[in-house]
Short mmCIF file of N, CA, C and O in Angstrom, two decimals:
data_model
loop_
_atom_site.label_atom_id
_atom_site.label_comp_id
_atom_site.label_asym_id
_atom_site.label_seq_id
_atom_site.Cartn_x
_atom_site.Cartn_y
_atom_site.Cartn_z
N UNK A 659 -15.29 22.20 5.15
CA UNK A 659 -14.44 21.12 4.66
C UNK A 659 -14.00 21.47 3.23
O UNK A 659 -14.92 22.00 2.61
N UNK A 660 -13.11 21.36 2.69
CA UNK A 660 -11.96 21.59 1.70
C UNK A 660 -12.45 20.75 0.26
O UNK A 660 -13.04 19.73 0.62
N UNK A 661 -12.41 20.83 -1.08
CA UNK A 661 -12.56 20.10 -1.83
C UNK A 661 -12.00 18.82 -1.72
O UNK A 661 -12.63 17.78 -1.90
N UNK A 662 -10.45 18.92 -1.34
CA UNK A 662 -9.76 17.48 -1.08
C UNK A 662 -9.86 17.15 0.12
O UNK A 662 -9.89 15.95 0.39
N UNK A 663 -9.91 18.02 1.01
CA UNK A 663 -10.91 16.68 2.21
C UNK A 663 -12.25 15.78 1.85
O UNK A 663 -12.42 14.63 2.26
N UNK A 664 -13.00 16.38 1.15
CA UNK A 664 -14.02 15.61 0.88
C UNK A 664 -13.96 14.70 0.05
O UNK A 664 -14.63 13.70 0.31
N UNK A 665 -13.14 14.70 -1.27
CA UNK A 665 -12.60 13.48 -1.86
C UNK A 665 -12.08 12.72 -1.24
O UNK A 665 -12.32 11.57 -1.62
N UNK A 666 -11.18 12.82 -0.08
CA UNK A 666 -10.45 11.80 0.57
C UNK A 666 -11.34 10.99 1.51
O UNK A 666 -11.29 9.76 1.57
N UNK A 667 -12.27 11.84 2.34
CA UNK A 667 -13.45 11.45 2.45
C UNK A 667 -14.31 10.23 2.03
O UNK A 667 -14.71 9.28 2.71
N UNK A 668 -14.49 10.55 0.60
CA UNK A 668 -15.03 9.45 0.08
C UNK A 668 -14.23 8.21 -0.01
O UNK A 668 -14.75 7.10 -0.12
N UNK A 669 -12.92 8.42 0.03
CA UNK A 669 -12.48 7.33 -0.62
C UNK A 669 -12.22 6.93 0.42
O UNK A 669 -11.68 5.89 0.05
N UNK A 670 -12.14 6.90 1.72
CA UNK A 670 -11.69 6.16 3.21
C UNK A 670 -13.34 5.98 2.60
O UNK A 670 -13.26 5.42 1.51
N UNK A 671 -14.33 6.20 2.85
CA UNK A 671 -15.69 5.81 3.20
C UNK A 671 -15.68 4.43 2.25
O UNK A 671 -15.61 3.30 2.73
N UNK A 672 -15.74 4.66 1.16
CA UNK A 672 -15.19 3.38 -0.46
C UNK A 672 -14.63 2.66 0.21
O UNK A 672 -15.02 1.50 0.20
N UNK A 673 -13.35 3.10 1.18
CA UNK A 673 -12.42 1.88 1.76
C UNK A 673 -13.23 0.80 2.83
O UNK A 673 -13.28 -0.43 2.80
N UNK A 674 -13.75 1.64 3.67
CA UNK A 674 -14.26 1.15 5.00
C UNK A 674 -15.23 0.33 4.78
O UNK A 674 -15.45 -0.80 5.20
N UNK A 675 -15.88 1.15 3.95
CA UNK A 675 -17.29 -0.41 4.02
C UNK A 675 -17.21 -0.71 2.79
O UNK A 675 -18.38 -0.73 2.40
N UNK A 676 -16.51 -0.97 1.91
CA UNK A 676 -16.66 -2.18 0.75
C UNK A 676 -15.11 -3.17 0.30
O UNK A 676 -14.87 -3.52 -0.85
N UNK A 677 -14.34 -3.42 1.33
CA UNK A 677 -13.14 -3.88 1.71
C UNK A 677 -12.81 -4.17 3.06
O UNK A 677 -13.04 -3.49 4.06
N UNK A 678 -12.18 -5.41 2.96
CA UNK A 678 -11.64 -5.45 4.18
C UNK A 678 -10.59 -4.70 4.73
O UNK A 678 -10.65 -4.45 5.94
N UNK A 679 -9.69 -4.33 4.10
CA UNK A 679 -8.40 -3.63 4.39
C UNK A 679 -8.00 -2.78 3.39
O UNK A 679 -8.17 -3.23 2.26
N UNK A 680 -7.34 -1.27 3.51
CA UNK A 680 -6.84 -0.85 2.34
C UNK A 680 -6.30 -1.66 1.48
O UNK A 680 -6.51 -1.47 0.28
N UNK A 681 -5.49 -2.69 1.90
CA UNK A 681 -4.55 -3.54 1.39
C UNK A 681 -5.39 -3.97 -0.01
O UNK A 681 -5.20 -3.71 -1.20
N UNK A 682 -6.56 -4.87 0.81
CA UNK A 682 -7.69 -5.59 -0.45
C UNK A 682 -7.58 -4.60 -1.53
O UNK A 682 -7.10 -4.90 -2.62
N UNK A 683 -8.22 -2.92 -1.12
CA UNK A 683 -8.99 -2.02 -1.69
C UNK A 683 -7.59 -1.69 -3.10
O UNK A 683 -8.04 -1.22 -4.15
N UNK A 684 -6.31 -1.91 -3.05
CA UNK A 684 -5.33 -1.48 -3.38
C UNK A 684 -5.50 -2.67 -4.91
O UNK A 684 -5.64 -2.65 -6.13
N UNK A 685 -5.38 -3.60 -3.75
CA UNK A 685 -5.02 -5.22 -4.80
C UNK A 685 -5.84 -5.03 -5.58
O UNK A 685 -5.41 -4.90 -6.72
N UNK A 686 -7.74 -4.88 -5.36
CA UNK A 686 -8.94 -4.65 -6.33
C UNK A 686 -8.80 -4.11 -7.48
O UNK A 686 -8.88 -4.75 -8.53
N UNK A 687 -8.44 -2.21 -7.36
CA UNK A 687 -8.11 -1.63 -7.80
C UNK A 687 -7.20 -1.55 -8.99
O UNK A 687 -7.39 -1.02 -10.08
N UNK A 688 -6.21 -2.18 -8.54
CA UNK A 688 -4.47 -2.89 -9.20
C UNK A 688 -4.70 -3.92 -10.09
O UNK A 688 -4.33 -5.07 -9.89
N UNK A 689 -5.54 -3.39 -11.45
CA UNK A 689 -6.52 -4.50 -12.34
C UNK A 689 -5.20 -5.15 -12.93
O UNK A 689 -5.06 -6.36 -13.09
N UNK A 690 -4.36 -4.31 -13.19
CA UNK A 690 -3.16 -5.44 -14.00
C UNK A 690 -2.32 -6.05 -13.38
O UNK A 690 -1.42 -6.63 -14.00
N UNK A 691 -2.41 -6.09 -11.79
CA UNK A 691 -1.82 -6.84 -10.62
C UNK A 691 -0.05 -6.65 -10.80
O UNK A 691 0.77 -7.54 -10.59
N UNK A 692 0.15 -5.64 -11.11
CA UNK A 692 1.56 -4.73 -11.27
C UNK A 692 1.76 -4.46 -10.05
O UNK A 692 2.60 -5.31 -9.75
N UNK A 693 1.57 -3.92 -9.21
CA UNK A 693 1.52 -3.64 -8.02
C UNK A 693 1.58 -2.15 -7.68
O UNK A 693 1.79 -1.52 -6.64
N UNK A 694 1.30 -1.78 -9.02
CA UNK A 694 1.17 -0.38 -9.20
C UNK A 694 -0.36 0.51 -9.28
O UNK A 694 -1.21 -0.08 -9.94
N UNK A 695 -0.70 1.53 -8.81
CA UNK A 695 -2.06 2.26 -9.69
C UNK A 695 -1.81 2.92 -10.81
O UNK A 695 -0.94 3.79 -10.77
N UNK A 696 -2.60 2.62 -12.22
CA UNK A 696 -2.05 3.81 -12.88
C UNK A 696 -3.34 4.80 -12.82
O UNK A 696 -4.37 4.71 -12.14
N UNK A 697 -2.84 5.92 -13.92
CA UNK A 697 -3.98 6.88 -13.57
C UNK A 697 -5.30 6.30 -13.93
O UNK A 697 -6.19 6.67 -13.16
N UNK A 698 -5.70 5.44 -14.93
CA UNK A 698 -6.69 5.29 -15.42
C UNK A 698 -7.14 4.32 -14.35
O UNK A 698 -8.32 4.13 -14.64
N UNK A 699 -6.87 3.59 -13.26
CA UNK A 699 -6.69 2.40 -12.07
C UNK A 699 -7.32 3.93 -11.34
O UNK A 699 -8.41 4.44 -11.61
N UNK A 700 -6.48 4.36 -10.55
CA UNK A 700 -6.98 5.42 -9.92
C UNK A 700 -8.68 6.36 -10.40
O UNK A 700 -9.51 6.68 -9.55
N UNK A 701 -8.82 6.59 -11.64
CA UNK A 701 -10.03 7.23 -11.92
C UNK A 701 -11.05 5.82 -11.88
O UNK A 701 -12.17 6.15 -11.51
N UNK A 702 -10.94 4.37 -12.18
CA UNK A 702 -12.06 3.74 -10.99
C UNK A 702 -11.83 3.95 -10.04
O UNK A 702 -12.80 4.60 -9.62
N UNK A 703 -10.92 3.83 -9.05
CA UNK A 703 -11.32 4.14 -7.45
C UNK A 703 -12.01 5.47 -7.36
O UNK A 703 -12.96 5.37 -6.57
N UNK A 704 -11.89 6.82 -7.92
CA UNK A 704 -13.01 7.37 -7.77
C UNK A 704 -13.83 8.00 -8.39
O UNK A 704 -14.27 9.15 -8.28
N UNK A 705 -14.10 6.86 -9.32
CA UNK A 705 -15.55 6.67 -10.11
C UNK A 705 -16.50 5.71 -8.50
O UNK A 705 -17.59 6.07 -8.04
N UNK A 706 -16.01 5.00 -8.19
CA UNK A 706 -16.16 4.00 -7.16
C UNK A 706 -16.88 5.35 -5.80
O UNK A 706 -17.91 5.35 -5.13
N UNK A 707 -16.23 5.91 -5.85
CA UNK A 707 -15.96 6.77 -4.56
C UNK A 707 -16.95 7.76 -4.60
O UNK A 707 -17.15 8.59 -3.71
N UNK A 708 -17.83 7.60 -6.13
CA UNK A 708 -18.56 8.45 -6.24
C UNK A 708 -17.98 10.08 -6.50
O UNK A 708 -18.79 11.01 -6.47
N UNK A 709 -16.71 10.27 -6.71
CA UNK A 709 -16.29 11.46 -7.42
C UNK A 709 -17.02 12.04 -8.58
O UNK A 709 -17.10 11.22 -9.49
N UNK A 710 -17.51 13.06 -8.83
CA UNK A 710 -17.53 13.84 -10.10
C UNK A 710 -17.08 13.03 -11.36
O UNK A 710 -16.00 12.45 -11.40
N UNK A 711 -17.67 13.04 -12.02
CA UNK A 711 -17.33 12.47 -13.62
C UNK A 711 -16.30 13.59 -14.19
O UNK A 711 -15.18 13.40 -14.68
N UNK A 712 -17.08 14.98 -13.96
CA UNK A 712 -15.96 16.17 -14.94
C UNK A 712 -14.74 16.25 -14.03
O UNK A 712 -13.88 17.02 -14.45
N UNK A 713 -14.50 15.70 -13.03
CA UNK A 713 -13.28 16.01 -12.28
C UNK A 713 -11.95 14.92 -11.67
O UNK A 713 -10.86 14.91 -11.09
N UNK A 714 -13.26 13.82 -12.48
CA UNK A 714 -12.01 12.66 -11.92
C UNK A 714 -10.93 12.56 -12.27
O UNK A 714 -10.08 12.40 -11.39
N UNK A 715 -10.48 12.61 -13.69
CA UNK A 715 -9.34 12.61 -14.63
C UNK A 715 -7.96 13.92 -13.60
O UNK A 715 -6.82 13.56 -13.29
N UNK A 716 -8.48 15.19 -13.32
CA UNK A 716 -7.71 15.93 -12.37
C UNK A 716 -7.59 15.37 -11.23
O UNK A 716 -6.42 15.00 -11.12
N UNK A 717 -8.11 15.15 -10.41
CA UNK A 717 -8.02 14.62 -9.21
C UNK A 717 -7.47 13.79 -9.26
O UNK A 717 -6.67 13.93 -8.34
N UNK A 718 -7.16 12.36 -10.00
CA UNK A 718 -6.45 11.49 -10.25
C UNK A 718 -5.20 12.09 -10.78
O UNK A 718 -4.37 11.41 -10.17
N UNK A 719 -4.58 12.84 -11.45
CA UNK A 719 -3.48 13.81 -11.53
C UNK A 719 -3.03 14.22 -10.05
O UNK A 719 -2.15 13.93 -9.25
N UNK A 720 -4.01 14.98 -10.13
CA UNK A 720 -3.40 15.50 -8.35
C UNK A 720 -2.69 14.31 -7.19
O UNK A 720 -1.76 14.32 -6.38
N UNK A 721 -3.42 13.62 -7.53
CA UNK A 721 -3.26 12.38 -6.54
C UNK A 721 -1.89 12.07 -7.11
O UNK A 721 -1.05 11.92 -6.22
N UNK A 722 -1.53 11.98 -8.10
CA UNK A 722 -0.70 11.25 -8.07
C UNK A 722 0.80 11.96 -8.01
O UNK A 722 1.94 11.63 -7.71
N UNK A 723 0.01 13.30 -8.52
CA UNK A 723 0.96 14.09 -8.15
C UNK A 723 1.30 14.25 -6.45
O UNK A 723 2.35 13.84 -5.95
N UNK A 724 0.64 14.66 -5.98
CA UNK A 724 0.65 14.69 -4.74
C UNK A 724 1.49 13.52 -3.37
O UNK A 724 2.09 13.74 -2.32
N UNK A 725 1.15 12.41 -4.03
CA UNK A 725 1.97 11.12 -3.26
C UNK A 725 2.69 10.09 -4.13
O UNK A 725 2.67 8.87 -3.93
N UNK A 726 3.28 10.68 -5.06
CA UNK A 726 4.04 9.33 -5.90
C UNK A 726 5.27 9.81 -5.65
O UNK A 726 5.83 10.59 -6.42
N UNK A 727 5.86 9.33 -4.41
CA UNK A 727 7.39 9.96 -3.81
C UNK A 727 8.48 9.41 -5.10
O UNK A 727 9.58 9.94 -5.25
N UNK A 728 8.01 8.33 -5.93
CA UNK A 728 9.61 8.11 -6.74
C UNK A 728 9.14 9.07 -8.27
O UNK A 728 9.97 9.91 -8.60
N UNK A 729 8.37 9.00 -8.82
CA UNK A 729 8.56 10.37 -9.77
C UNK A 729 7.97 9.60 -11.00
O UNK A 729 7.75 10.25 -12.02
N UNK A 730 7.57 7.70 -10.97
CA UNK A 730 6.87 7.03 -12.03
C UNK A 730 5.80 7.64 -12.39
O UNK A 730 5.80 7.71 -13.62
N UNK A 731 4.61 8.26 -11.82
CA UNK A 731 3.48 8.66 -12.09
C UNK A 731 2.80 7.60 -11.80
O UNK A 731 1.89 7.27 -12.55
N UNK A 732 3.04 7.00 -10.88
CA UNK A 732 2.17 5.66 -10.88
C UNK A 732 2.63 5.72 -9.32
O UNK A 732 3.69 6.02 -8.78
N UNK A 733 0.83 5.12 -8.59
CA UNK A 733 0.84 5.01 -6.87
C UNK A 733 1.18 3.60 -6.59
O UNK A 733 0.35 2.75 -6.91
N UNK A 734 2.20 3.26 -6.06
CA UNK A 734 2.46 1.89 -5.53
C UNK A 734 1.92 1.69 -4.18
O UNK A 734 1.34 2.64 -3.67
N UNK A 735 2.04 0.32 -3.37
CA UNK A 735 1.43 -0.10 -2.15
C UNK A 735 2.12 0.73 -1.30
O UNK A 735 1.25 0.90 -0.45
N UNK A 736 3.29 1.53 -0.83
CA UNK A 736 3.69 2.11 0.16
C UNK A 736 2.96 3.80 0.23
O UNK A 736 2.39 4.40 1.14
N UNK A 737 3.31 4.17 -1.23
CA UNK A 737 2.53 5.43 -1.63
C UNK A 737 1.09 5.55 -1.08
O UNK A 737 0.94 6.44 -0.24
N UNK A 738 0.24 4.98 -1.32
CA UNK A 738 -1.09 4.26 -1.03
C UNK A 738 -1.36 4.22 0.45
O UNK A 738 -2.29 4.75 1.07
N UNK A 739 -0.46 3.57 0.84
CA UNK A 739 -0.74 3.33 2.41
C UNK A 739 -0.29 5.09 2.99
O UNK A 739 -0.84 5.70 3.91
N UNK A 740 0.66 5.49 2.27
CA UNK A 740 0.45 6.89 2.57
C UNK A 740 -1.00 7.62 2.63
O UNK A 740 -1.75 7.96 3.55
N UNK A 741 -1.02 7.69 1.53
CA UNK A 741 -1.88 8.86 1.77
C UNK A 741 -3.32 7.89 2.56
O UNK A 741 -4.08 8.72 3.07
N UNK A 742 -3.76 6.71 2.75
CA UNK A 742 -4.85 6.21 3.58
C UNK A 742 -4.71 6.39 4.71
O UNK A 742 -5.61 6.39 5.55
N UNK A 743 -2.89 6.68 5.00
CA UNK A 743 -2.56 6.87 6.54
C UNK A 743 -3.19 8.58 6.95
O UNK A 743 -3.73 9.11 7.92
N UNK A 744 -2.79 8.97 5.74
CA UNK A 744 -3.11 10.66 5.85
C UNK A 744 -4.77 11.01 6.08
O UNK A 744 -5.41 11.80 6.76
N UNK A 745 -5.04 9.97 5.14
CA UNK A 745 -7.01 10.80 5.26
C UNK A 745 -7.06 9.61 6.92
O UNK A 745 -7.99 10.09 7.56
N UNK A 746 -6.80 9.06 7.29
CA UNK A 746 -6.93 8.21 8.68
C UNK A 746 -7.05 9.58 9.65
O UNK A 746 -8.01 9.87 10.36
N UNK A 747 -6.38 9.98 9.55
CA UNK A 747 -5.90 11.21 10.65
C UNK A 747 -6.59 12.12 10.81
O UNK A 747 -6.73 12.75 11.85
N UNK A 748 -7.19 12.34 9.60
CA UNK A 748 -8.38 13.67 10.07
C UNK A 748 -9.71 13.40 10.77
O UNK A 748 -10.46 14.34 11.05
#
């Protein structure tokens, strides 16, 4: 298994049993109820997720690099449901 499979990993696991729905897990997360993640929003979810301390700050980069289709730097609810759809699948 892959470094970012196993992060994603965690964070469906974070999702599944301590939320009812990504949806909740999103809203939780979404401390300034913007409807946005920012990066520092994202490094609790995986502080949460049990990620690495020396690696969260990148991984939260990556992430956002990785699925923020409009170019804000910031994961909104459709983005989000992306990539939960993505770790769903494996």
């Amino acid at each position: 298994m892959s470094r970012k499979e196993i992060i994603l990993n965690k964070i469906q696991i974070l999702i599944t049993n301590h939320f009812e729905s990504p949806e909740k897990a999103f809203d939780f997360f979404d401390a300034d109820g913007h409807g946005k993640l920012t990066k520092r929003e994202i490094v609790k979810l995986l502080k949460e997720a049990e990620i690495s301390g020396f690696i969260r700050g990148l991984v939260a980069s990556k992430l956002i690099q990785g699925y923020d289709r409009d170019g804000d730097k910031l994961i909104d609810w459709e983005e989000f449901k992306a990539a939960i759809d993505e770790i769903s699948k494996d």
